[in-house]
PDB file of C-alpha atoms in Angstrom:
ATOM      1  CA  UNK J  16      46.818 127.691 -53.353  1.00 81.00           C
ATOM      2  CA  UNK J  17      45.284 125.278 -56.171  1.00 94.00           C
ATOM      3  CA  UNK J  18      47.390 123.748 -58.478  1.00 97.00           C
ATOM      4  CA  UNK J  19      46.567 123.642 -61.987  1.00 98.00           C
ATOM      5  CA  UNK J  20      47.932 121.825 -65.033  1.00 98.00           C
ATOM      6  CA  UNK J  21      46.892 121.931 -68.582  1.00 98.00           C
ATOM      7  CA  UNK J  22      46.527 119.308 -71.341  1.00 98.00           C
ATOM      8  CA  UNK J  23      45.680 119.135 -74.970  1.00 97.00           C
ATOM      9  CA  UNK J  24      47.290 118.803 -78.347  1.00 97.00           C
ATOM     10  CA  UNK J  25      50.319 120.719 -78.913  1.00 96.00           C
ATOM     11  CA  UNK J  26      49.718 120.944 -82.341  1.00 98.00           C
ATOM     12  CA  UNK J  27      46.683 122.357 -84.338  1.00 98.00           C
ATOM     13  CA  UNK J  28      45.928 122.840 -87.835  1.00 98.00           C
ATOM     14  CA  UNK J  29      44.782 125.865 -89.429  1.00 98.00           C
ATOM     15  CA  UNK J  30      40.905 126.477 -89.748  1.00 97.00           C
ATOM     16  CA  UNK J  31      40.535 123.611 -87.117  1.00 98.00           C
ATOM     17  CA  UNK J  32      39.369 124.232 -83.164  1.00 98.00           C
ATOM     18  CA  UNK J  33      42.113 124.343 -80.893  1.00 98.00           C
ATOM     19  CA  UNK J  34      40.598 122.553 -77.628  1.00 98.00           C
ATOM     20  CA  UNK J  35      42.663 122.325 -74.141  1.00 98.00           C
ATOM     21  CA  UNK J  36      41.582 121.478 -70.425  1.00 98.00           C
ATOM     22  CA  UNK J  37      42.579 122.669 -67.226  1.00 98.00           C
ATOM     23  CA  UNK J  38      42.535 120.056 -64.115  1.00 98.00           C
ATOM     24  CA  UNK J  39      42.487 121.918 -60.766  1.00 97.00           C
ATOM     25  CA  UNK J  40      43.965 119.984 -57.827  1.00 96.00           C
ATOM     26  CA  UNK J  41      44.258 121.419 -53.742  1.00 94.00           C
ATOM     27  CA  UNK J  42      41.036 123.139 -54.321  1.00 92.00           C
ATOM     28  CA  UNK J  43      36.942 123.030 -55.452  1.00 91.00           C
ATOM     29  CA  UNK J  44      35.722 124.779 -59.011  1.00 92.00           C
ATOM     30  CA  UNK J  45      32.793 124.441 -57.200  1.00 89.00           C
ATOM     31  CA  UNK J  46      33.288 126.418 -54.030  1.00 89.00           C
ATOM     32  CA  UNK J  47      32.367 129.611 -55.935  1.00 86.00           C
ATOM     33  CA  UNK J  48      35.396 131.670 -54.001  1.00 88.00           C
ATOM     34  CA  UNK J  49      37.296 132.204 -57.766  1.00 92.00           C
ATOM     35  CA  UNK J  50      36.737 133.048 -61.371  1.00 95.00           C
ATOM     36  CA  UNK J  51      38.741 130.444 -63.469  1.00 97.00           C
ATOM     37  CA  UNK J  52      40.652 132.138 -66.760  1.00 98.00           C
ATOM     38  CA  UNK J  53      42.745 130.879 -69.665  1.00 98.00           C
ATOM     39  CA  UNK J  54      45.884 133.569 -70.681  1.00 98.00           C
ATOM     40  CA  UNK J  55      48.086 133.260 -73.664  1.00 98.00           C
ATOM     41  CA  UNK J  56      51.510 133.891 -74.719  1.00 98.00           C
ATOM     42  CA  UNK J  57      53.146 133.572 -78.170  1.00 97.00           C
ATOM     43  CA  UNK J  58      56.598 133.222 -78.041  1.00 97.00           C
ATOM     44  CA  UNK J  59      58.144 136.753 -77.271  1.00 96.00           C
ATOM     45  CA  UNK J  60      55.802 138.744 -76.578  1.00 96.00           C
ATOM     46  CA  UNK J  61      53.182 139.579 -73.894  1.00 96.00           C
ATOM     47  CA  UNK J  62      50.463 138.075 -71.824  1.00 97.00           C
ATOM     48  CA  UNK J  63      46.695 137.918 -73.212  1.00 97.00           C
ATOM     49  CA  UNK J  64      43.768 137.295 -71.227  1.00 97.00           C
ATOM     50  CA  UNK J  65      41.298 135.469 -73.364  1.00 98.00           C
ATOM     51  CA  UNK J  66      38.482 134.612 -70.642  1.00 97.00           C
ATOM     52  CA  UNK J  67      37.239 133.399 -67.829  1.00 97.00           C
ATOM     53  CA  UNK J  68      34.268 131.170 -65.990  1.00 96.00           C
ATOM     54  CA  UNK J  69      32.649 130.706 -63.261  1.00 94.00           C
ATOM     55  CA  UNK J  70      31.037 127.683 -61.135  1.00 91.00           C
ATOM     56  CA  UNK J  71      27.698 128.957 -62.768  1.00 91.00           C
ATOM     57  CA  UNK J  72      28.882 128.477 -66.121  1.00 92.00           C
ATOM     58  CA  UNK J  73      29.104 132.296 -66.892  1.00 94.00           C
ATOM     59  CA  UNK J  74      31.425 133.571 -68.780  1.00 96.00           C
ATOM     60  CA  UNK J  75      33.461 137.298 -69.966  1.00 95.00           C
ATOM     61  CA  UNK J  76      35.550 137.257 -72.628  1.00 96.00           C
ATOM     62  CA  UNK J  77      38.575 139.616 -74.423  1.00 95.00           C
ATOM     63  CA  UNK J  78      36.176 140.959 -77.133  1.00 93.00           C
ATOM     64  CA  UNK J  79      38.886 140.184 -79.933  1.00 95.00           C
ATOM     65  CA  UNK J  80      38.688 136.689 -79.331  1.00 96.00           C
ATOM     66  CA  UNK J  81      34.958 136.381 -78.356  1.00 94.00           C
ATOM     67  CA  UNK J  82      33.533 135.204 -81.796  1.00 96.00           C
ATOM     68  CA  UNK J  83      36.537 132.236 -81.570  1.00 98.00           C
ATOM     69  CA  UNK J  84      36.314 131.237 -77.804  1.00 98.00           C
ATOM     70  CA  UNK J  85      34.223 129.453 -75.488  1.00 98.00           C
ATOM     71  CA  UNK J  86      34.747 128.732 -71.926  1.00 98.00           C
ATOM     72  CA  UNK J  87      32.927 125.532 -70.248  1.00 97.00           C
ATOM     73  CA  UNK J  88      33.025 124.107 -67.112  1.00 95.00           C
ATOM     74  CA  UNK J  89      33.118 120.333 -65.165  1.00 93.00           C
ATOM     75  CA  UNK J  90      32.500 120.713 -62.308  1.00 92.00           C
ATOM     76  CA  UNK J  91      32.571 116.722 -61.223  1.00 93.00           C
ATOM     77  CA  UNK J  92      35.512 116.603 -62.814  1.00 95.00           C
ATOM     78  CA  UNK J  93      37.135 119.749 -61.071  1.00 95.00           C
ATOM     79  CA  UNK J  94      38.266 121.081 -64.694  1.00 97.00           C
ATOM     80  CA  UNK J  95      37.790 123.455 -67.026  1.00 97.00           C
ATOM     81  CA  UNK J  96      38.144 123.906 -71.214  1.00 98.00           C
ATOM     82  CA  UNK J  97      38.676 126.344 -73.663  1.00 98.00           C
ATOM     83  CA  UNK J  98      37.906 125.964 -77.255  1.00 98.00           C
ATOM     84  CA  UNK J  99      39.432 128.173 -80.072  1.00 98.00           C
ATOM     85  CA  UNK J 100      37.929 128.232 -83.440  1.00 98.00           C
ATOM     86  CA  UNK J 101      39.105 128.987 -87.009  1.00 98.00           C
ATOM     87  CA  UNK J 102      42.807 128.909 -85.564  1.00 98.00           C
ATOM     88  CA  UNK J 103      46.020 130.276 -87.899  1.00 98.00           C
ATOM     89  CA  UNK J 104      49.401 130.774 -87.706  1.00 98.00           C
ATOM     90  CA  UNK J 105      48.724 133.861 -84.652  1.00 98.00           C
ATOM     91  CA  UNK J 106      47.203 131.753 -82.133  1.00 98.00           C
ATOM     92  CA  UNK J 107      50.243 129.704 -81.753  1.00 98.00           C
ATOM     93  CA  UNK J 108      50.987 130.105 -78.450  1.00 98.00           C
ATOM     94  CA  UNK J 109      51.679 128.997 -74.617  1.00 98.00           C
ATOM     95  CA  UNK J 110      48.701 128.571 -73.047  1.00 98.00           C
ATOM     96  CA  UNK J 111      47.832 129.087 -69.148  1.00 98.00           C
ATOM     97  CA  UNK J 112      45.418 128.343 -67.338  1.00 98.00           C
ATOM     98  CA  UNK J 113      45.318 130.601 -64.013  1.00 98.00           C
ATOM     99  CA  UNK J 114      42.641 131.362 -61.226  1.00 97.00           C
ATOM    100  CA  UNK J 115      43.018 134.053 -58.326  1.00 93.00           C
ATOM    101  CA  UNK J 116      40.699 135.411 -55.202  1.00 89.00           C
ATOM    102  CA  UNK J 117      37.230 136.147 -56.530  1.00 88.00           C
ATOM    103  CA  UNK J 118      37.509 140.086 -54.878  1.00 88.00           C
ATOM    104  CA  UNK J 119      40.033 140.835 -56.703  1.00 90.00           C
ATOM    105  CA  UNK J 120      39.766 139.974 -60.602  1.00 90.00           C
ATOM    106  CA  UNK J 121      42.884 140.438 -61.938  1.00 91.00           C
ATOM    107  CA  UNK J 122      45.129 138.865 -59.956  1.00 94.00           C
ATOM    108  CA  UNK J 123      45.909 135.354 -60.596  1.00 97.00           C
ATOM    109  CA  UNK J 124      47.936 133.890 -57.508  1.00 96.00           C
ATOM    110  CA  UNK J 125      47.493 129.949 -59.523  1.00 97.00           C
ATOM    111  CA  UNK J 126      49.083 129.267 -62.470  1.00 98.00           C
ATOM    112  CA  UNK J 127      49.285 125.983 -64.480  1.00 98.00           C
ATOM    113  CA  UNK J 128      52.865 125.220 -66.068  1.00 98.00           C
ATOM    114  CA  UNK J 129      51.287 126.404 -69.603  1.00 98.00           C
ATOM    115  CA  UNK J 130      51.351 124.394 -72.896  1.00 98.00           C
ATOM    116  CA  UNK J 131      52.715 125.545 -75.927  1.00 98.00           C
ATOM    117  CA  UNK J 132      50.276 124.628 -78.908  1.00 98.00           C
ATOM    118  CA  UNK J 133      51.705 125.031 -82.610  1.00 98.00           C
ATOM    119  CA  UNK J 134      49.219 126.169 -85.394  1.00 98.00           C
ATOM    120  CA  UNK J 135      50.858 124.344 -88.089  1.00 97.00           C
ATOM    121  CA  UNK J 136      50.209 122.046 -91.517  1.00 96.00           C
TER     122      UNK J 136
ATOM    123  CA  UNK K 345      37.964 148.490 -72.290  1.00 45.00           C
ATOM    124  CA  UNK K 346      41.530 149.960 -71.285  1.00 48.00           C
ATOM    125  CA  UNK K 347      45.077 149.643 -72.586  1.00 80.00           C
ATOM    126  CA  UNK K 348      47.932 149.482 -70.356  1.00 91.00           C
ATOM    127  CA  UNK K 349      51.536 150.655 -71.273  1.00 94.00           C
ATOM    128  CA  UNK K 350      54.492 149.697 -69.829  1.00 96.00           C
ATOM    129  CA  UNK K 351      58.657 150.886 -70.759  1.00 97.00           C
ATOM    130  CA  UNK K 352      59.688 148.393 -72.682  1.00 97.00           C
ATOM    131  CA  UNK K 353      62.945 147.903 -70.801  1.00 98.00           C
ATOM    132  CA  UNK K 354      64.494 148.906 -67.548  1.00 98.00           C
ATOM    133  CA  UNK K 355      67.883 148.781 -66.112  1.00 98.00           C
ATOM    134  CA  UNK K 356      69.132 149.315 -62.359  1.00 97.00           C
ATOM    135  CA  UNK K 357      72.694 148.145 -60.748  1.00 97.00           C
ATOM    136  CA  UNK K 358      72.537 145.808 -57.543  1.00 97.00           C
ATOM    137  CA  UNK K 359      71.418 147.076 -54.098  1.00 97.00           C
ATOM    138  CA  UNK K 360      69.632 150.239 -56.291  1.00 98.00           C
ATOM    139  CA  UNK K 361      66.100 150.701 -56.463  1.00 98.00           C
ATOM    140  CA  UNK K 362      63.835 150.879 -59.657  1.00 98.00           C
ATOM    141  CA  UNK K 363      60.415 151.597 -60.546  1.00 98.00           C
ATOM    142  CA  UNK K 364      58.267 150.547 -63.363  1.00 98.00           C
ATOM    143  CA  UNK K 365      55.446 152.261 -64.469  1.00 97.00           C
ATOM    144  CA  UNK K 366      52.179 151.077 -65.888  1.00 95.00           C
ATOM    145  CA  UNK K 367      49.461 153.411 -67.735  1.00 92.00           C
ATOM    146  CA  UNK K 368      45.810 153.527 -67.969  1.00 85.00           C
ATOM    147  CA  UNK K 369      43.431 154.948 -70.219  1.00 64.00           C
ATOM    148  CA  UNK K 370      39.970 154.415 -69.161  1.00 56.00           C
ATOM    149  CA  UNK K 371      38.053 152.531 -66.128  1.00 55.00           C
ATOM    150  CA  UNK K 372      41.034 150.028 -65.423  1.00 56.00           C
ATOM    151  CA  UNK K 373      44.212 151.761 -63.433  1.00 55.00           C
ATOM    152  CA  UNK K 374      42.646 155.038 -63.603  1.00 52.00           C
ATOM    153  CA  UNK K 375      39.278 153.909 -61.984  1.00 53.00           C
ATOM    154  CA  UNK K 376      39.462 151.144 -59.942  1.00 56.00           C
ATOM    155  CA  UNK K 377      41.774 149.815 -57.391  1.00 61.00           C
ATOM    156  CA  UNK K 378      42.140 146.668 -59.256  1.00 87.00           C
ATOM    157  CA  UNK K 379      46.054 146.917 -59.870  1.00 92.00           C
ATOM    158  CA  UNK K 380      48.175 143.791 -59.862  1.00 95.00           C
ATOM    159  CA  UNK K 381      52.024 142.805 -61.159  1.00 97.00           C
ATOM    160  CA  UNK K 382      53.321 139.637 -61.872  1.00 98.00           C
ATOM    161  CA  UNK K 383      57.327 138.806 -62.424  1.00 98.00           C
ATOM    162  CA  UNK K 384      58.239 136.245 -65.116  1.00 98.00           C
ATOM    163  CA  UNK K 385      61.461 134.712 -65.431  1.00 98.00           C
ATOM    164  CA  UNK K 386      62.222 133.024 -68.779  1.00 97.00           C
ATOM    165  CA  UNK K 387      60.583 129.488 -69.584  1.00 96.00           C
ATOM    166  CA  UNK K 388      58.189 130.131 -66.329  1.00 98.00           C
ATOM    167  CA  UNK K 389      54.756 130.977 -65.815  1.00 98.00           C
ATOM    168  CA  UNK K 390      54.255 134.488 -64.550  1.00 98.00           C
ATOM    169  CA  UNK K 391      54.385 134.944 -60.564  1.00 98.00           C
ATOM    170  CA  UNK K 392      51.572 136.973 -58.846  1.00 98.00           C
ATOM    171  CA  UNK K 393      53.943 140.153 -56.843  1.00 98.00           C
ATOM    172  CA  UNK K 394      51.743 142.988 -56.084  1.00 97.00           C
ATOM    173  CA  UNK K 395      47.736 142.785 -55.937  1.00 95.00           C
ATOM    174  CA  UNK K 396      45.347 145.270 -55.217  1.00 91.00           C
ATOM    175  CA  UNK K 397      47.281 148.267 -56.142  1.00 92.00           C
ATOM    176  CA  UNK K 398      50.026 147.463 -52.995  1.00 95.00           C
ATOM    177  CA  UNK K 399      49.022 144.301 -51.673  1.00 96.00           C
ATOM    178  CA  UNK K 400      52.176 141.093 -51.313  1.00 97.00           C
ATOM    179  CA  UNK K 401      51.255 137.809 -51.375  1.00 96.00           C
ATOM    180  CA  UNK K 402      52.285 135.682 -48.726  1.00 95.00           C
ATOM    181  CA  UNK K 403      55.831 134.872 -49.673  1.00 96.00           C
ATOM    182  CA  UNK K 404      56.598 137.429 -51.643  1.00 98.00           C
ATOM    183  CA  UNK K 405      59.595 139.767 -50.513  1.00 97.00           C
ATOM    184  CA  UNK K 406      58.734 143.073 -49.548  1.00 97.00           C
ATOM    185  CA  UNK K 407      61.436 144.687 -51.641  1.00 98.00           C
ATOM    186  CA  UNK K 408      58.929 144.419 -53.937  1.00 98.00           C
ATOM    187  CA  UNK K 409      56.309 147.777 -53.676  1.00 98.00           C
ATOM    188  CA  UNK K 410      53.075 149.064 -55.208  1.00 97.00           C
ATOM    189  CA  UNK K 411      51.643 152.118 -55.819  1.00 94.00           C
ATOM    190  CA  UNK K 412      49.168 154.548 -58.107  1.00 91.00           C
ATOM    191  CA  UNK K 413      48.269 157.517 -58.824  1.00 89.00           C
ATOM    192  CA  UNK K 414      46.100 158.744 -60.691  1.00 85.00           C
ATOM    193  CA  UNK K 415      46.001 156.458 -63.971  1.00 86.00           C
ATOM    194  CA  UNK K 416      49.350 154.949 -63.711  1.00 91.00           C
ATOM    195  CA  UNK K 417      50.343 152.382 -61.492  1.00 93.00           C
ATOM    196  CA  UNK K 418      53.947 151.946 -60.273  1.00 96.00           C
ATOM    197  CA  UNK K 419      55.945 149.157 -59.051  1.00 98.00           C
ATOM    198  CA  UNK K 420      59.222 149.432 -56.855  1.00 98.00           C
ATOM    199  CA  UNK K 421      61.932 147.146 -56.399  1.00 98.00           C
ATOM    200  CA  UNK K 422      64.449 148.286 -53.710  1.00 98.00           C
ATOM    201  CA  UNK K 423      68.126 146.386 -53.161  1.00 98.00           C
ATOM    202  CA  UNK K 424      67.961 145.089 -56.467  1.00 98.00           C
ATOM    203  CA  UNK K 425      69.449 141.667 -56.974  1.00 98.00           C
ATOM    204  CA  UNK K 426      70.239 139.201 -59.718  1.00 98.00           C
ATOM    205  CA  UNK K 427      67.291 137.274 -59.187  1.00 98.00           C
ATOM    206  CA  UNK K 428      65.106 139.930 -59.674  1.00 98.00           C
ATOM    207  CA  UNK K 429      66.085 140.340 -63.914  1.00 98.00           C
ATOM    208  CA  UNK K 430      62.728 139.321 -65.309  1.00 98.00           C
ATOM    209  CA  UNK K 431      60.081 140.683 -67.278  1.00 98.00           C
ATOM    210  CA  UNK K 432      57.572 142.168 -65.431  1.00 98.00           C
ATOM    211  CA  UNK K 433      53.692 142.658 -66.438  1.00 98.00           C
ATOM    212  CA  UNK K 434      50.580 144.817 -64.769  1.00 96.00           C
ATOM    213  CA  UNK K 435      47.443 143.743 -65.199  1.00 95.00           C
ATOM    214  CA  UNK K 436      43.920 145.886 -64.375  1.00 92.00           C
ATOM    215  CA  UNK K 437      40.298 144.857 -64.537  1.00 90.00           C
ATOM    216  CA  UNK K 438      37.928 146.750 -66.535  1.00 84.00           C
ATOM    217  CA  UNK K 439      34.901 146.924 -64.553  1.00 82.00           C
ATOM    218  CA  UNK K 440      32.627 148.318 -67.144  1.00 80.00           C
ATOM    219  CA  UNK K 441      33.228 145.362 -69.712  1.00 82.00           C
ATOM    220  CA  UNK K 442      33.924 142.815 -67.309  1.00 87.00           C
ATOM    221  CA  UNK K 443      37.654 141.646 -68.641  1.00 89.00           C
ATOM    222  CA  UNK K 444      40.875 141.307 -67.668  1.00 93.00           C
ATOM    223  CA  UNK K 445      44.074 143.844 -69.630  1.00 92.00           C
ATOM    224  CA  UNK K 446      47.828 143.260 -68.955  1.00 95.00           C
ATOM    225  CA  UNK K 447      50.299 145.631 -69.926  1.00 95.00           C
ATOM    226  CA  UNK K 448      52.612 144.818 -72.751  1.00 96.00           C
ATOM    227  CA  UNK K 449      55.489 143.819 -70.101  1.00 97.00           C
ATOM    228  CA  UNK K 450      59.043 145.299 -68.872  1.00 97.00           C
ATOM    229  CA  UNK K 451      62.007 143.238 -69.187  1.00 98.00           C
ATOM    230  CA  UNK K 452      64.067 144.654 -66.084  1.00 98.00           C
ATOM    231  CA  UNK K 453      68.059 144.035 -66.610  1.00 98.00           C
ATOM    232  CA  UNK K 454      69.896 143.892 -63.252  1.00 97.00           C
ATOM    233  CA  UNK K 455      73.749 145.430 -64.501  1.00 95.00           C
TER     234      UNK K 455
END
């Protein structure tokens, strides 16, 4: 299994873009064998899926966060980034960054360690 | 796209067995054999149990069971033990909109 680990600000003003990157160790974004997804988790409460990308640079997203999100991709760098517009007080939130076997989409067998990111003033 | 629901809390003694349900309403559980649970103890990220409806991952004891019918999915946990008090999440894939849904998560209390 790839190891993942997040980075990024932990804390994030309102209105402003919330911006984090996954770097993928033990394996290839490029090999094309997974779909690469970012999941969040305020404090509390359940997991959200917001989206995920692919080697090619395509992209699904969870349609209530589609307007706000974008998924890109490095490959050269082995990483992946989300960016999260317009943020308030209900994005705060642990952020993951997770990838599992491309034939089976919605199981993520990779997880990174997750990073909590504040929406604060 | 489909919502999945979970109980919000279960309870079993040690050595018991328990079973946690998990819902569909449209092309996700009820559809598709795209079924998988995670466990998540507290502080941790969540850890990949069941995939593909009744598939372990390597590692993974097989205490743990999956099954579905129909448009709910089920998890098992035979000879419960301490360990095993976590929450517990399914997740589906919605096929017809292309994105991932996780249930709104169990918190499983070992007595």
């Amino acid at each position: 299994q790839v190891q993942l680990q997040e980075s990024g600000p932990g804390l994030v003003k309102p209105s402003e873009t919330l911006s984090l990157t996954c770097t993928v160790s033990g394996g290839s974004i490029g090999s094309g064998s997974s779909y690469w997804s970012w999941i969040r988790q305020p404090a509390g409460k359940g997991l959200q899926w917001i989206g995920r990308i692919y080697t090619t640079g395509a992209t699904n997203y969870d349609p209530s966060l589609k307007s706000r999100a974008t998924l890109s991709v490095v490959t050269s760098r082995n990483q992946f980034s989300l960016r999260l517009t317009s943020v308030t007080a209900s994005d705060t939130a642990v952020y993951y960054c997770a990838t599992g076997p491309l034939q089976n989409p919605e199981a993520f067998d990779s997880w990174g360690q997750g990073t909590l990111v504040t929406v604060s003033s | 796209q489909s919502a999945l629901t979970q109980p919000a809390s279960v309870s079993g003694s040690p050595g018991q067995s328990i079973t946690i349900s998990c819902t569909g309403t449209t092309s996700g559980v009820g559809g598709y054999f795209y079924v998988s649970w995670y466990q998540q103890h507290p502080g941790r990220a969540p850890k990949l149990m069941i995939f593909d409806v009744s598939n372990r991952p390597s590692g993974v004891s097989n205490r743990f069971s999956g099954s579905k019918s129909g448009n709910t999915a089920s998890l098992t946990i035979s000879g419960l033990q301490a360990e095993d008090e976590a929450d517990y999440y399914c997740s589906s894939y919605a096929t017809s909109a292309n994105l991932v849904v996780f249930g709104g998560g169990t918190k499983l209390t070992v007595l």
